[in-house]
Amino acid sequence: MTEKYRIILTGAGGKMGKDILAGIMKEPDIQVVGAVDFKMIGKDIGFYAGEEAINVTIQDKLEQVIIDTKPQIMIDFTNPQAVMKNIRTALSHKVASVVGTTGLTSHDVEELAELTEKHQTPVFIAPNFALGAVLMMRFAQEAGKYFPHVEVIEKHHDQKMDAPSGTALKTMEMIAESRKEMHQGASHEFEKIPGSRGGYYQGMRVHSVRLPGLIAHQEVIFGGQGQTLTIRHDSLSRDSFVPGVLLAIRNILNMKGVVYGLEKLLW
Ligand code: NAP
């Protein structure tokens, strides 16, 4: 077999980090050589996959882990405050980044475009690694051509920091490519409780639900004359993100610059 991909994961002690590690460590072409988090320091990640210890423990200093383990790829599932610093560190050591953390701004992506050029090392970003969610976005984009009145309801667990979700934003961006900005709802509508009508994006409305028990769910509801159309996706467990992350790992070393969205690897 050809050489294994040498991977480190930042956010290894988090909800996504644990499940992504458990999923990718089973793959014969992947070797997880390092793990970074500020909690669970010293824990051997072998236990995540229900295996024995593999002598890879969680450490808290990314740069040192990179120097010690010489990875090709960093996978980041941290938080919006940490992710840019982590990617800058990885790029400065010519380590490619697969980024699942949401909350990156267009300004961040512009900075990354410059840094990937400077270091000749790619960054892949996907606000949603679930194949079904990517299909939901594509179907919603198609429906938006015929049904311009649309509201997005995204639902996540109550520890999620950013709102709306990266998936909701990306969905509305994709719909906006084929739909002109327009006002929705009554022309004189007003809110009795601020925020009741949700966030505004080019006339579309987005509503973010945060509750314990949820993972990641989204409905895109289109309204037309005498009918509605609902396109819905549910991630029922964090396993749903593993195949997309594996696809990114197996493709990133052939990429250039910043590549944004799992759909770029699908069609
Ligand atoms: P989480 O449970 O809070 O995990 C994040 C972990 O990262 C925490 O253990 C946190 O430690 C750690 N961390 C913070 N700063 C760090 C740093 N500089 N270096 C290393 N580790 C650091 O959050 P989650 O639910 O796993 O989600 C993580 C991210 O993935 C979020 O942005 C979420 O929106 C995103 N997400 C993306 C997808 C997708 O398909 N793209 C799917 C689901 C979730 P502390 O708690 O000590 O800060």
CSV table of C-alpha atoms and ligand atoms in Angstrom, one decimal:
chain,number,residue,atom,x,y,z
A,1,MET,CA,0.0,0.0,0.0
A,2,THR,CA,1.1,3.6,-0.6
A,3,GLU,CA,2.1,5.7,2.4
A,4,LYS,CA,-0.6,6.6,4.9
A,5,TYR,CA,-1.9,10.2,5.3
A,6,ARG,CA,-0.3,11.7,8.4
A,7,ILE,CA,-3.0,13.5,10.2
A,8,ILE,CA,-3.4,15.7,13.3
A,9,LEU,CA,-6.7,16.9,14.7
A,10,THR,CA,-7.3,20.1,16.6
A,11,GLY,CA,-10.3,20.1,18.9
A,12,ALA,CA,-9.7,16.4,19.8
A,13,GLY,CA,-11.4,16.7,23.1
A,14,GLY,CA,-14.6,18.2,21.6
A,15,LYS,CA,-17.8,16.5,20.5
A,16,MET,CA,-16.9,16.5,16.8
A,17,GLY,CA,-13.2,15.8,17.4
A,18,LYS,CA,-13.9,12.5,19.3
A,19,ASP,CA,-16.3,11.1,16.7
A,20,ILE,CA,-14.2,12.2,13.7
A,21,LEU,CA,-11.2,10.6,15.3
A,22,ALA,CA,-13.1,7.4,16.0
A,23,GLY,CA,-14.3,7.3,12.4
A,24,ILE,CA,-11.0,8.1,10.6
A,25,MET,CA,-8.7,6.0,12.8
A,26,LYS,CA,-10.4,2.8,11.4
A,27,GLU,CA,-9.2,3.6,7.9
A,28,PRO,CA,-6.2,1.7,6.6
A,29,ASP,CA,-4.8,4.6,4.6
A,30,ILE,CA,-4.8,7.1,7.6
A,31,GLN,CA,-2.5,7.5,10.5
A,32,VAL,CA,-3.4,9.9,13.2
A,33,VAL,CA,-0.1,11.1,14.5
A,34,GLY,CA,-1.2,13.9,16.8
A,35,ALA,CA,-4.2,15.5,18.6
A,36,VAL,CA,-4.6,18.9,20.1
A,37,ASP,CA,-7.0,20.4,22.6
A,38,PHE,CA,-7.0,22.4,25.8
A,39,LYS,CA,-8.9,19.7,27.7
A,40,MET,CA,-8.3,15.9,28.2
A,41,ILE,CA,-4.6,16.6,27.9
A,42,GLY,CA,-2.6,13.3,28.1
A,43,LYS,CA,-5.6,11.2,27.1
A,44,ASP,CA,-4.7,8.5,24.5
A,45,ILE,CA,-6.9,8.9,21.4
A,46,GLY,CA,-6.8,5.1,20.7
A,47,PHE,CA,-9.6,4.7,23.3
A,48,TYR,CA,-11.9,6.9,21.1
A,49,ALA,CA,-12.1,4.2,18.5
A,50,GLY,CA,-12.8,1.6,21.1
A,51,GLU,CA,-9.2,0.3,20.7
A,52,GLU,CA,-6.2,0.0,22.9
A,53,ALA,CA,-3.9,3.0,23.5
A,54,ILE,CA,-1.9,3.9,20.4
A,55,ASN,CA,0.6,6.2,22.1
A,56,VAL,CA,-0.9,9.3,20.6
A,57,THR,CA,-2.1,11.6,23.4
A,58,ILE,CA,-3.9,14.9,23.3
A,59,GLN,CA,-1.5,17.9,23.7
A,60,ASP,CA,-2.2,21.6,24.1
A,61,LYS,CA,0.5,23.1,21.9
A,62,LEU,CA,-0.3,22.9,18.2
A,63,GLU,CA,3.0,24.1,16.9
A,64,GLN,CA,5.0,21.7,19.0
A,65,VAL,CA,2.8,18.8,17.9
A,66,ILE,CA,3.4,19.8,14.3
A,67,ILE,CA,7.2,19.9,14.9
A,68,ASP,CA,7.2,16.6,16.7
A,69,THR,CA,4.9,14.6,14.4
A,70,LYS,CA,5.4,16.1,10.9
A,71,PRO,CA,1.8,15.8,9.7
A,72,GLN,CA,0.7,16.4,6.1
A,73,ILE,CA,-2.8,17.4,7.1
A,74,MET,CA,-4.4,19.2,10.1
A,75,ILE,CA,-8.2,18.6,10.6
A,76,ASP,CA,-9.8,21.5,12.7
A,77,PHE,CA,-13.0,21.1,14.6
A,78,THR,CA,-12.5,23.8,17.3
A,79,ASN,CA,-14.4,27.1,17.5
A,80,PRO,CA,-14.7,30.4,15.6
A,81,GLN,CA,-12.2,32.1,18.0
A,82,ALA,CA,-9.5,29.5,17.6
A,83,VAL,CA,-9.7,28.3,14.0
A,84,MET,CA,-7.8,31.1,12.2
A,85,LYS,CA,-4.8,31.0,14.5
A,86,ASN,CA,-4.6,27.2,14.1
A,87,ILE,CA,-4.8,27.4,10.3
A,88,ARG,CA,-2.1,30.1,10.2
A,89,THR,CA,0.2,27.9,12.3
A,90,ALA,CA,-0.4,24.9,10.1
A,91,LEU,CA,0.2,26.8,6.9
A,92,SER,CA,3.4,28.3,8.3
A,93,HIS,CA,4.7,24.7,8.6
A,94,LYS,CA,3.3,23.8,5.2
A,95,VAL,CA,0.6,21.5,6.7
A,96,ALA,CA,-2.6,21.4,4.7
A,97,SER,CA,-5.9,22.1,6.6
A,98,VAL,CA,-9.2,20.4,6.4
A,99,VAL,CA,-11.5,22.8,8.3
A,100,GLY,CA,-14.9,21.8,9.7
A,101,THR,CA,-15.1,24.7,12.2
A,102,THR,CA,-17.8,27.1,11.3
A,103,GLY,CA,-18.0,30.8,11.7
A,104,LEU,CA,-15.2,31.8,9.3
A,105,THR,CA,-16.0,35.2,7.7
A,106,SER,CA,-15.4,36.2,4.1
A,107,HIS,CA,-12.6,38.4,5.3
A,108,ASP,CA,-11.0,35.2,6.9
A,109,VAL,CA,-11.3,33.4,3.6
A,110,GLU,CA,-9.6,36.2,1.8
A,111,GLU,CA,-6.7,36.2,4.3
A,112,LEU,CA,-6.5,32.4,3.8
A,113,ALA,CA,-6.4,32.8,0.0
A,114,GLU,CA,-3.3,35.0,0.4
A,115,LEU,CA,-1.7,32.6,3.0
A,116,THR,CA,-2.2,29.5,0.9
A,117,GLU,CA,-0.5,31.3,-2.0
A,118,LYS,CA,2.4,32.5,0.2
A,119,HIS,CA,3.0,29.0,1.7
A,120,GLN,CA,1.9,27.0,-1.4
A,121,THR,CA,-0.2,24.9,0.8
A,122,PRO,CA,-4.0,24.3,0.5
A,123,VAL,CA,-6.9,24.8,2.8
A,124,PHE,CA,-10.2,23.0,2.4
A,125,ILE,CA,-13.3,24.4,4.2
A,126,ALA,CA,-16.7,22.7,4.5
A,127,PRO,CA,-19.4,24.2,6.6
A,128,ASN,CA,-21.1,20.8,6.4
A,129,PHE,CA,-19.4,17.5,5.8
A,130,ALA,CA,-22.7,15.5,5.6
A,131,LEU,CA,-23.4,14.4,2.0
A,132,GLY,CA,-27.2,14.7,2.6
A,133,ALA,CA,-26.7,18.3,3.7
A,134,VAL,CA,-24.8,19.2,0.5
A,135,LEU,CA,-27.6,17.6,-1.6
A,136,MET,CA,-30.2,19.6,0.5
A,137,MET,CA,-28.3,22.8,-0.4
A,138,ARG,CA,-28.2,21.9,-4.1
A,139,PHE,CA,-31.9,21.0,-4.2
A,140,ALA,CA,-32.7,24.3,-2.4
A,141,GLN,CA,-30.7,26.3,-4.9
A,142,GLU,CA,-32.7,24.7,-7.7
A,143,ALA,CA,-36.1,25.3,-6.0
A,144,GLY,CA,-35.2,28.9,-5.3
A,145,LYS,CA,-35.4,29.6,-9.0
A,146,TYR,CA,-39.1,28.8,-9.0
A,147,PHE,CA,-40.0,29.7,-5.4
A,148,PRO,CA,-38.4,33.0,-4.4
A,149,HIS,CA,-40.2,33.2,-1.0
A,150,VAL,CA,-38.0,31.1,1.3
A,151,GLU,CA,-37.3,30.8,5.0
A,152,VAL,CA,-34.6,28.6,6.6
A,153,ILE,CA,-35.0,26.9,10.0
A,154,GLU,CA,-31.7,25.4,11.3
A,155,LYS,CA,-31.6,23.5,14.6
A,156,HIS,CA,-28.5,22.6,16.5
A,157,HIS,CA,-27.5,21.4,20.0
A,158,ASP,CA,-27.4,24.2,22.6
A,159,GLN,CA,-23.6,24.4,22.9
A,160,LYS,CA,-23.2,25.7,19.3
A,161,MET,CA,-21.5,29.2,19.4
A,162,ASP,CA,-22.3,30.7,16.0
A,163,ALA,CA,-25.7,31.6,14.5
A,164,PRO,CA,-26.9,31.1,11.9
A,165,SER,CA,-25.1,27.9,11.1
A,166,GLY,CA,-22.5,27.8,8.3
A,167,THR,CA,-24.8,25.5,6.5
A,168,ALA,CA,-27.7,27.9,6.6
A,169,LEU,CA,-25.5,30.8,5.4
A,170,LYS,CA,-24.2,28.7,2.6
A,171,THR,CA,-27.7,27.5,1.6
A,172,MET,CA,-28.9,31.2,1.4
A,173,GLU,CA,-25.8,32.2,-0.6
A,174,MET,CA,-26.5,29.4,-3.1
A,175,ILE,CA,-30.1,30.3,-3.4
A,176,ALA,CA,-29.1,34.0,-3.8
A,177,GLU,CA,-27.1,33.1,-6.9
A,178,SER,CA,-30.3,32.4,-8.8
A,179,ARG,CA,-32.8,34.7,-7.0
A,180,LYS,CA,-32.8,38.5,-6.9
A,181,GLU,CA,-33.0,40.2,-3.5
A,182,MET,CA,-36.6,40.8,-2.6
A,183,HIS,CA,-38.8,41.7,0.3
A,184,GLN,CA,-40.8,38.8,1.8
A,185,GLY,CA,-43.8,38.9,4.1
A,186,ALA,CA,-46.2,41.8,4.6
A,187,SER,CA,-44.9,45.2,3.6
A,188,HIS,CA,-45.8,46.7,7.0
A,189,GLU,CA,-45.0,43.8,9.2
A,190,PHE,CA,-43.5,44.6,12.7
A,191,GLU,CA,-42.0,42.5,15.5
A,192,LYS,CA,-43.6,42.5,18.9
A,193,ILE,CA,-40.6,40.6,20.2
A,194,PRO,CA,-37.3,41.7,18.5
A,195,GLY,CA,-35.9,39.0,16.3
A,196,SER,CA,-39.2,37.2,15.9
A,197,ARG,CA,-38.9,37.3,12.1
A,198,GLY,CA,-35.4,35.9,12.3
A,199,GLY,CA,-32.2,37.0,10.6
A,200,TYR,CA,-32.3,38.7,7.2
A,201,TYR,CA,-30.2,37.7,4.2
A,202,GLN,CA,-31.2,39.2,0.9
A,203,GLY,CA,-34.8,39.1,1.9
A,204,MET,CA,-34.7,35.5,3.0
A,205,ARG,CA,-35.3,34.8,6.7
A,206,VAL,CA,-33.3,32.4,8.9
A,207,HIS,CA,-34.2,31.1,12.3
A,208,SER,CA,-31.7,29.4,14.6
A,209,VAL,CA,-33.1,26.9,17.2
A,210,ARG,CA,-30.7,25.8,19.9
A,211,LEU,CA,-31.8,22.9,22.2
A,212,PRO,CA,-30.2,20.0,24.0
A,213,GLY,CA,-30.8,16.7,22.2
A,214,LEU,CA,-30.4,18.1,18.7
A,215,ILE,CA,-27.3,17.5,16.6
A,216,ALA,CA,-27.6,19.3,13.2
A,217,HIS,CA,-30.9,19.7,11.3
A,218,GLN,CA,-32.2,22.1,8.7
A,219,GLU,CA,-35.4,22.8,6.8
A,220,VAL,CA,-35.6,25.1,3.8
A,221,ILE,CA,-39.3,26.0,3.3
A,222,PHE,CA,-40.4,27.5,0.1
A,223,GLY,CA,-43.8,29.1,-0.3
A,224,GLY,CA,-45.7,29.6,-3.6
A,225,GLN,CA,-49.3,30.0,-4.7
A,226,GLY,CA,-51.4,27.5,-2.8
A,227,GLN,CA,-48.4,25.3,-1.9
A,228,THR,CA,-45.2,24.9,0.1
A,229,LEU,CA,-42.1,22.8,-0.6
A,230,THR,CA,-39.9,21.7,2.3
A,231,ILE,CA,-36.4,20.3,1.9
A,232,ARG,CA,-35.1,18.9,5.1
A,233,HIS,CA,-31.9,17.2,6.3
A,234,ASP,CA,-31.1,15.7,9.6
A,235,SER,CA,-27.7,14.6,10.9
A,236,LEU,CA,-28.8,12.0,13.5
A,237,SER,CA,-25.3,11.3,14.8
A,238,ARG,CA,-21.9,12.9,14.3
A,239,ASP,CA,-20.9,9.8,12.2
A,240,SER,CA,-22.7,11.5,9.4
A,241,PHE,CA,-19.7,13.9,8.9
A,242,VAL,CA,-17.0,11.2,8.7
A,243,PRO,CA,-17.4,10.2,5.0
A,244,GLY,CA,-17.1,13.8,4.0
A,245,VAL,CA,-14.0,14.4,6.1
A,246,LEU,CA,-12.4,11.2,4.6
A,247,LEU,CA,-13.2,12.5,1.1
A,248,ALA,CA,-11.5,15.8,2.0
A,249,ILE,CA,-8.4,14.0,3.5
A,250,ARG,CA,-8.0,11.9,0.3
A,251,ASN,CA,-8.2,14.9,-2.0
A,252,ILE,CA,-6.6,17.9,-0.3
A,253,LEU,CA,-3.0,17.2,-1.2
A,254,ASN,CA,-4.0,17.7,-4.8
A,255,MET,CA,-5.7,21.0,-4.2
A,256,LYS,CA,-4.4,24.5,-4.6
A,257,GLY,CA,-5.4,27.6,-2.6
A,258,VAL,CA,-8.6,27.7,-0.6
A,259,VAL,CA,-11.4,25.3,-1.7
A,260,TYR,CA,-14.8,25.9,-0.1
A,261,GLY,CA,-17.6,23.4,0.1
A,262,LEU,CA,-17.9,19.6,0.0
A,263,GLU,CA,-19.8,20.0,-3.3
A,264,LYS,CA,-16.5,20.9,-5.0
A,265,LEU,CA,-15.4,17.3,-4.4
A,266,LEU,CA,-18.7,15.7,-5.5
A,267,TRP,CA,-19.6,17.4,-8.9
B,1,NAP,P1,-16.9,21.5,21.0
B,1,NAP,O1,-17.5,20.2,21.6
B,1,NAP,O2,-16.9,22.7,21.8
B,1,NAP,O3,-15.4,21.1,20.6
B,1,NAP,C1,-14.4,22.1,20.3
B,1,NAP,C2,-13.1,21.7,21.0
B,1,NAP,O4,-12.1,22.5,20.6
B,1,NAP,C3,-13.2,21.9,22.5
B,1,NAP,O5,-12.7,20.8,23.2
B,1,NAP,C4,-12.3,23.1,22.8
B,1,NAP,O6,-11.8,23.2,24.0
B,1,NAP,C5,-11.3,22.9,21.7
B,1,NAP,N1,-10.5,24.0,21.4
B,1,NAP,C6,-10.7,25.3,21.5
B,1,NAP,N2,-9.7,26.1,21.1
B,1,NAP,C7,-8.7,25.2,20.7
B,1,NAP,C8,-7.5,25.3,20.1
B,1,NAP,N3,-6.9,26.6,19.8
B,1,NAP,N4,-6.8,24.2,19.7
B,1,NAP,C9,-7.3,23.0,20.0
B,1,NAP,N5,-8.5,22.8,20.5
B,1,NAP,C10,-9.2,23.9,20.9
B,1,NAP,O7,-17.5,21.8,19.6
B,1,NAP,P2,-18.1,20.7,18.5
B,1,NAP,O8,-19.5,20.5,18.6
B,1,NAP,O9,-17.1,19.6,18.5
B,1,NAP,O10,-17.9,21.6,17.2
B,1,NAP,C11,-16.6,22.1,16.7
B,1,NAP,C12,-16.8,22.9,15.5
B,1,NAP,O11,-17.2,22.1,14.4
B,1,NAP,C13,-17.9,24.0,15.6
B,1,NAP,O12,-17.4,25.2,14.9
B,1,NAP,C14,-19.1,23.5,14.9
B,1,NAP,O13,-19.9,24.4,14.4
B,1,NAP,C15,-18.4,22.7,13.8
B,1,NAP,N6,-19.1,21.6,13.1
B,1,NAP,C16,-18.9,21.5,11.8
B,1,NAP,C17,-19.5,20.5,11.1
B,1,NAP,C18,-19.2,20.3,9.7
B,1,NAP,O14,-19.7,19.4,9.0
B,1,NAP,N7,-18.4,21.2,9.1
B,1,NAP,C19,-20.4,19.6,11.8
B,1,NAP,C20,-20.6,19.8,13.2
B,1,NAP,C21,-20.0,20.8,13.8
B,1,NAP,P3,-12.5,24.1,25.1
B,1,NAP,O15,-13.8,23.6,25.3
B,1,NAP,O16,-11.6,24.0,26.3
B,1,NAP,O17,-12.5,25.5,24.5
